[in-house]
Amino acid sequence: MTDTELRRSLIDGPHGCYLFCGEEYYMIMHRADELRRRVVGEDPTLSSFNRLYFEGDQDPQTIRDASLTMPFMSDTLLIEWQDVPIDSWKEEKREQFCRLFDELNRSREVVVLLIARQEFFDPGTDKRPSPRLQKLTSCMQIVRFDKQDESKLA
């Protein structure tokens, strides 16, 4: 998914599971903030009830349990997971997460956002995506924020 497709998705109403990765951490966090506002709203009081935050290594059951939380005065719950150590996942764990994300992609009540900084996940390049990235494309919407040159930033 490109940044343009992501922006369109945010306007239409985000749903399913997203993985934000790449070198442009500023853009990752900027788009994560937009997604967060679209899902849980602007009110900090209500958003704290409808956003579950995780960091670092987690097991699939923890994320599954979080997904069972009912949104409060909202239609949607956001599960946000930062510093996801995808590169350290063994094949079995990746498969467990993919099955979970497949289930959550069918839900209209839960949006999952994974943010994988470069030190925790190497997505490869557009021309040569990493094998881990290729395997995750089947179970989530992946948005790469690759390094931008001066002409694209202007």
CSV table of C-alpha atoms in Angstrom, one decimal:
chain,number,residue,atom,x,y,z
A,1,MET,CA,0.0,0.0,0.0
A,2,THR,CA,1.4,3.4,-0.9
A,3,ASP,CA,1.1,6.5,1.2
A,4,THR,CA,-1.5,7.9,-1.2
A,5,GLU,CA,-3.6,4.7,-0.8
A,6,LEU,CA,-3.2,4.9,2.9
A,7,ARG,CA,-4.5,8.5,3.0
A,8,ARG,CA,-7.5,7.4,0.9
A,9,SER,CA,-8.1,4.5,3.3
A,10,LEU,CA,-8.0,6.9,6.3
A,11,ILE,CA,-10.7,9.1,4.6
A,12,ASP,CA,-12.9,6.0,3.9
A,13,GLY,CA,-12.4,4.8,7.4
A,14,PRO,CA,-9.5,2.5,8.4
A,15,HIS,CA,-10.2,-1.1,9.1
A,16,GLY,CA,-8.2,-4.3,9.5
A,17,CYS,CA,-4.5,-4.7,10.3
A,18,TYR,CA,-1.7,-2.3,9.2
A,19,LEU,CA,2.1,-2.5,9.4
A,20,PHE,CA,3.9,0.7,9.1
A,21,CYS,CA,7.7,0.3,8.5
A,22,GLY,CA,10.6,1.9,6.8
A,23,GLU,CA,13.3,4.5,7.3
A,24,GLU,CA,11.1,7.7,7.5
A,25,TYR,CA,10.1,7.4,11.2
A,26,TYR,CA,8.7,10.9,11.2
A,27,MET,CA,6.3,10.0,8.4
A,28,ILE,CA,5.4,6.7,10.1
A,29,MET,CA,4.5,8.5,13.3
A,30,HIS,CA,2.6,11.3,11.4
A,31,ARG,CA,0.4,8.7,9.6
A,32,ALA,CA,0.0,6.7,12.8
A,33,ASP,CA,-1.3,9.9,14.4
A,34,GLU,CA,-3.8,10.4,11.6
A,35,LEU,CA,-5.0,6.8,11.8
A,36,ARG,CA,-5.3,7.1,15.6
A,37,ARG,CA,-7.5,10.2,15.3
A,38,ARG,CA,-9.7,8.5,12.6
A,39,VAL,CA,-10.2,5.4,14.8
A,40,VAL,CA,-10.5,6.8,18.3
A,41,GLY,CA,-11.3,10.5,17.7
A,42,GLU,CA,-9.9,13.7,19.0
A,43,ASP,CA,-11.3,13.5,22.6
A,44,PRO,CA,-8.3,12.4,24.8
A,45,THR,CA,-10.7,11.0,27.5
A,46,LEU,CA,-12.6,8.7,25.1
A,47,SER,CA,-9.6,7.8,23.1
A,48,SER,CA,-7.9,6.4,26.2
A,49,PHE,CA,-10.7,3.9,26.5
A,50,ASN,CA,-10.6,2.9,22.8
A,51,ARG,CA,-6.8,2.6,22.3
A,52,LEU,CA,-4.8,-0.3,23.7
A,53,TYR,CA,-1.1,0.3,23.5
A,54,PHE,CA,1.7,-2.3,23.5
A,55,GLU,CA,5.4,-2.1,23.0
A,56,GLY,CA,8.1,-4.6,22.3
A,57,ASP,CA,7.7,-8.3,22.2
A,58,GLN,CA,4.2,-9.7,22.7
A,59,ASP,CA,2.6,-13.1,22.2
A,60,PRO,CA,-0.4,-13.7,20.0
A,61,GLN,CA,-2.7,-14.5,22.9
A,62,THR,CA,-2.0,-11.0,24.5
A,63,ILE,CA,-3.1,-9.3,21.2
A,64,ARG,CA,-6.1,-11.7,20.8
A,65,ASP,CA,-7.2,-10.9,24.4
A,66,ALA,CA,-6.9,-7.2,23.7
A,67,SER,CA,-9.0,-7.6,20.6
A,68,LEU,CA,-11.9,-8.9,22.7
A,69,THR,CA,-12.2,-5.5,24.5
A,70,MET,CA,-15.4,-3.7,23.6
A,71,PRO,CA,-15.0,-0.1,22.4
A,72,PHE,CA,-16.5,2.5,24.7
A,73,MET,CA,-18.9,5.0,23.2
A,74,SER,CA,-17.3,4.3,19.9
A,75,ASP,CA,-17.7,1.8,17.0
A,76,THR,CA,-14.0,0.9,16.9
A,77,LEU,CA,-11.1,-0.2,19.1
A,78,LEU,CA,-7.5,0.6,18.1
A,79,ILE,CA,-4.7,-1.8,19.1
A,80,GLU,CA,-1.5,0.0,18.6
A,81,TRP,CA,1.8,-2.0,18.9
A,82,GLN,CA,5.1,-0.2,18.6
A,83,ASP,CA,8.6,-1.5,18.3
A,84,VAL,CA,7.4,-4.8,17.0
A,85,PRO,CA,10.4,-7.1,16.8
A,86,ILE,CA,9.4,-8.9,13.6
A,87,ASP,CA,12.9,-9.9,12.8
A,88,SER,CA,13.1,-11.9,16.0
A,89,TRP,CA,9.9,-13.9,15.3
A,90,LYS,CA,10.3,-17.6,14.6
A,91,GLU,CA,8.2,-19.1,11.8
A,92,GLU,CA,5.6,-20.6,14.2
A,93,LYS,CA,5.1,-17.2,15.9
A,94,ARG,CA,4.7,-15.4,12.6
A,95,GLU,CA,2.2,-17.9,11.5
A,96,GLN,CA,0.2,-17.5,14.7
A,97,PHE,CA,0.2,-13.8,14.3
A,98,CYS,CA,-0.9,-14.1,10.6
A,99,ARG,CA,-3.8,-16.3,11.6
A,100,LEU,CA,-4.8,-13.8,14.2
A,101,PHE,CA,-4.5,-10.8,11.8
A,102,ASP,CA,-6.6,-12.7,9.2
A,103,GLU,CA,-9.3,-13.0,11.8
A,104,LEU,CA,-9.1,-9.4,12.9
A,105,ASN,CA,-9.1,-8.2,9.2
A,106,ARG,CA,-12.7,-9.4,9.1
A,107,SER,CA,-13.7,-7.4,12.1
A,108,ARG,CA,-15.2,-3.9,11.8
A,109,GLU,CA,-14.7,-3.2,15.5
A,110,VAL,CA,-11.0,-3.6,15.7
A,111,VAL,CA,-8.1,-1.8,13.9
A,112,VAL,CA,-4.6,-3.1,14.5
A,113,LEU,CA,-1.6,-0.9,13.9
A,114,LEU,CA,1.9,-2.3,14.1
A,115,ILE,CA,4.9,0.0,13.9
A,116,ALA,CA,8.2,-1.6,13.2
A,117,ARG,CA,11.2,0.7,13.3
A,118,GLN,CA,14.2,-0.2,11.2
A,119,GLU,CA,16.2,-1.6,14.2
A,120,PHE,CA,13.4,-4.2,14.7
A,121,PHE,CA,12.5,-5.1,11.2
A,122,ASP,CA,14.3,-4.9,7.8
A,123,PRO,CA,11.6,-4.8,5.1
A,124,GLY,CA,14.1,-5.0,2.3
A,125,THR,CA,13.6,-2.7,-0.7
A,126,ASP,CA,10.7,-2.2,-3.1
A,127,LYS,CA,12.6,-4.3,-5.7
A,128,ARG,CA,13.7,-7.0,-3.2
A,129,PRO,CA,11.4,-7.1,-0.2
A,130,SER,CA,12.5,-9.3,2.6
A,131,PRO,CA,11.1,-12.8,2.9
A,132,ARG,CA,9.5,-11.8,6.3
A,133,LEU,CA,7.7,-8.8,4.6
A,134,GLN,CA,6.5,-11.0,1.7
A,135,LYS,CA,5.0,-13.5,4.2
A,136,LEU,CA,3.2,-10.7,6.1
A,137,THR,CA,1.6,-9.2,3.0
A,138,SER,CA,-1.0,-12.0,3.1
A,139,CYS,CA,-2.4,-11.0,6.5
A,140,MET,CA,-2.0,-7.2,6.7
A,141,GLN,CA,-1.9,-4.0,4.8
A,142,ILE,CA,1.8,-2.9,4.7
A,143,VAL,CA,2.8,0.7,4.3
A,144,ARG,CA,6.4,1.4,3.6
A,145,PHE,CA,7.9,4.8,4.4
A,146,ASP,CA,11.2,4.6,2.6
A,147,LYS,CA,13.8,7.4,2.6
A,148,GLN,CA,12.7,10.3,0.5
A,149,ASP,CA,15.1,12.4,-1.6
A,150,GLU,CA,15.0,16.2,-1.7
A,151,SER,CA,12.8,16.3,-4.9
A,152,LYS,CA,10.0,14.2,-3.2
A,153,LEU,CA,10.1,16.3,-0.1
A,154,ALA,CA,9.7,19.6,-1.9
